[in-house]
Coordinates of C-alpha atoms in Angstrom, one line a residue:
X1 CA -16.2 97.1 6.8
X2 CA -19.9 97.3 8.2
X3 CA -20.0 93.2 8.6
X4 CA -16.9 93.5 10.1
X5 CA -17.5 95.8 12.7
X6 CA -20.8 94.2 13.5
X7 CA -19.4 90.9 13.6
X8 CA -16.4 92.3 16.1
X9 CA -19.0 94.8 17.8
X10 CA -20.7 91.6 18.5
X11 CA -17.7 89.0 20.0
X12 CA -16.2 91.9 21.8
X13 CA -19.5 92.9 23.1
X14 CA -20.5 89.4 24.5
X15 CA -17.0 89.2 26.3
X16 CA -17.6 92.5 27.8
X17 CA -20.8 91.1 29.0
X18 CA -19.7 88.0 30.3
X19 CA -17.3 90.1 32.5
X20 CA -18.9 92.8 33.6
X21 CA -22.2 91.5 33.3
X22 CA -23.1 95.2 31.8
X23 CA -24.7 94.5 28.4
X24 CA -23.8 97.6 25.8
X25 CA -26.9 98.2 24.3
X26 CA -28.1 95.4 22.7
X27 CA -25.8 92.4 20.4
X28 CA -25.4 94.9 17.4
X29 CA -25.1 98.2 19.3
X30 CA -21.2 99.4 19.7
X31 CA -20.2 97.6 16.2
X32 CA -22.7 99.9 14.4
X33 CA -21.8 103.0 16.2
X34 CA -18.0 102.0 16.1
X35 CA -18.6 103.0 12.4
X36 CA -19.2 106.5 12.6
X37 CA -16.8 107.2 16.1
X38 CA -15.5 110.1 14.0
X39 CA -18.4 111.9 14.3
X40 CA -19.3 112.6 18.0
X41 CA -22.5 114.0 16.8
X42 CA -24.2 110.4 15.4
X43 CA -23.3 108.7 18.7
X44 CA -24.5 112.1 20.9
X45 CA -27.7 111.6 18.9
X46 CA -28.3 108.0 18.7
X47 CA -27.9 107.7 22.5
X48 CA -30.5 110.4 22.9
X49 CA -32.6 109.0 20.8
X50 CA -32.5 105.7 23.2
X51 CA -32.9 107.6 26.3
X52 CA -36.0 109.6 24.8
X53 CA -37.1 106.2 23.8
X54 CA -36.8 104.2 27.1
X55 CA -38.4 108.1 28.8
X56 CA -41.1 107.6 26.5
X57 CA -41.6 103.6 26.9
X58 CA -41.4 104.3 30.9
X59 CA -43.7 107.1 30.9
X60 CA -46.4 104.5 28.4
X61 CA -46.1 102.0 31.3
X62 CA -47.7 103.9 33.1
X63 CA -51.0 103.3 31.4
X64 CA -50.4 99.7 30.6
X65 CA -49.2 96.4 31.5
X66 CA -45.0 96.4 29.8
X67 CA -43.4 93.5 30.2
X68 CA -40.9 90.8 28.3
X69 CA -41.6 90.7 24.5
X70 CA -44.4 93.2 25.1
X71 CA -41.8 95.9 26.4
X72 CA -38.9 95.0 24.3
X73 CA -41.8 95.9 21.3
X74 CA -42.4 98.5 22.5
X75 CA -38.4 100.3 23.3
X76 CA -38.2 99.1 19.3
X77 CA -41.4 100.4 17.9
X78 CA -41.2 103.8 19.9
X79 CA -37.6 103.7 18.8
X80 CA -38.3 103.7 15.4
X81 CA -40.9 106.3 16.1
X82 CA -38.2 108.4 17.6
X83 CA -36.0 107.6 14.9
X84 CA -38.2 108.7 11.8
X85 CA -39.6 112.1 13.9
X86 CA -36.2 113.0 14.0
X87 CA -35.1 112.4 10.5
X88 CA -38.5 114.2 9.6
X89 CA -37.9 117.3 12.0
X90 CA -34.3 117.5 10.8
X91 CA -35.3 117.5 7.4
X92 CA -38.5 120.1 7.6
X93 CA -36.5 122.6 9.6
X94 CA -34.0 122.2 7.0
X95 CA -31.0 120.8 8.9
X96 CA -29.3 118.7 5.9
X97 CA -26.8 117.9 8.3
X98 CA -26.6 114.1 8.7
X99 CA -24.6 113.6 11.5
X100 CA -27.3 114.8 14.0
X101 CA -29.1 111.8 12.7
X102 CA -29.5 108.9 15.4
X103 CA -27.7 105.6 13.7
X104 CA -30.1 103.0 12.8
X105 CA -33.7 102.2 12.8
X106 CA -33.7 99.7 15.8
X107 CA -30.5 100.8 17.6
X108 CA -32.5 103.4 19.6
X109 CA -34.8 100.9 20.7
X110 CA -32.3 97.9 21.9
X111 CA -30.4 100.9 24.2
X112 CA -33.1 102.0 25.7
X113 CA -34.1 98.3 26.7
X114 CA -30.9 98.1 28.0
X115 CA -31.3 100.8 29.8
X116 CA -35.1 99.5 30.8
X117 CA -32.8 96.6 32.5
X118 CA -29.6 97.8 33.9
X119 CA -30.0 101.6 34.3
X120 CA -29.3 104.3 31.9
X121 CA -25.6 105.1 33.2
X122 CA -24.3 101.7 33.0
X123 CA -25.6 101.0 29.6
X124 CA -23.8 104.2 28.3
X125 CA -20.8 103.9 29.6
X126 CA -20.5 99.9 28.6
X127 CA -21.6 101.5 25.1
X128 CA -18.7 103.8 24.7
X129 CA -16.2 101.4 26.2
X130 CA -17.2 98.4 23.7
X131 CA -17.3 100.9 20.9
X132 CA -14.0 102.3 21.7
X133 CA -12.5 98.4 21.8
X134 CA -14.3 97.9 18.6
X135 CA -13.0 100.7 17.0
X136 CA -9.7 100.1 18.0
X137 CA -9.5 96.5 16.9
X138 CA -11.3 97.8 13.6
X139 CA -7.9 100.3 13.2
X140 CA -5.4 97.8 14.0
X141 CA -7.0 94.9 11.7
X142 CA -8.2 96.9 8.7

């Protein structure tokens, strides 16, 4: 099901694109967090894990020259960053609770690019709205 919904995640996201010109958060975005759109929590925490990551990129920039590849490395390494300080604060505090866990290693860091390009509301909103297609054409086919 997880190749699946990438796979979909990806067509249906590429279409969206192409008509709204609103990317959702990178190519492999919506189909990852179409598989866990049963648990509010993951998505809640995986999108704030991308905004932290694009607050924390913008707030870098300001000390150095960001731009192209060297930006894009950066939303991805920081998100990782973000990623794994979560996971480890989650864990030392004791919350076993995996659904406040962001999705991903790299998803983080391709929504807050996104974000980087097109603004933060536009790339949420396109996120939820692939997802939701995705999730729906996941129901109906599977």
């Amino acid at each position: 099901m997880v190749a699946q919904s990438i796979i979909i995640g990806i067509i249906v996201g590429f279409l969206f694109y192409e008509l709204t010109g609103f990317s959702p958060g990178g190519i492999v975005v919506a189909g990852y967090l179409a598989l866990v759109i049963n648990t509010p929590s993951k998505i809640i925490s995986t999108i704030a894990a991308g905004i932290l990551t694009y607050l924390l990129v913008e707030a870098i920039s300001n000390y150095t020259i960001l731009y192209g590849r060297r930006r894009f490395m950066s939303m991805i390494m920081v998100g990782l960053a973000v990623k794994w300080l979560l996971e480890e604060l989650f864990i030392r505090i004791r919350v076993h609770d995996i659904e406040l866990i962001p999705v991903g290693y790299v998803i983080p860091g391709l929504i807050a690019n996104d974000m980087k390009r097109q603004g933060v509301i536009p790339t949420i909103l396109s996120i939820i709205i692939v997802m939701a297609i995705v999730s729906l054409i996941l129901r109906l086919l599977l």
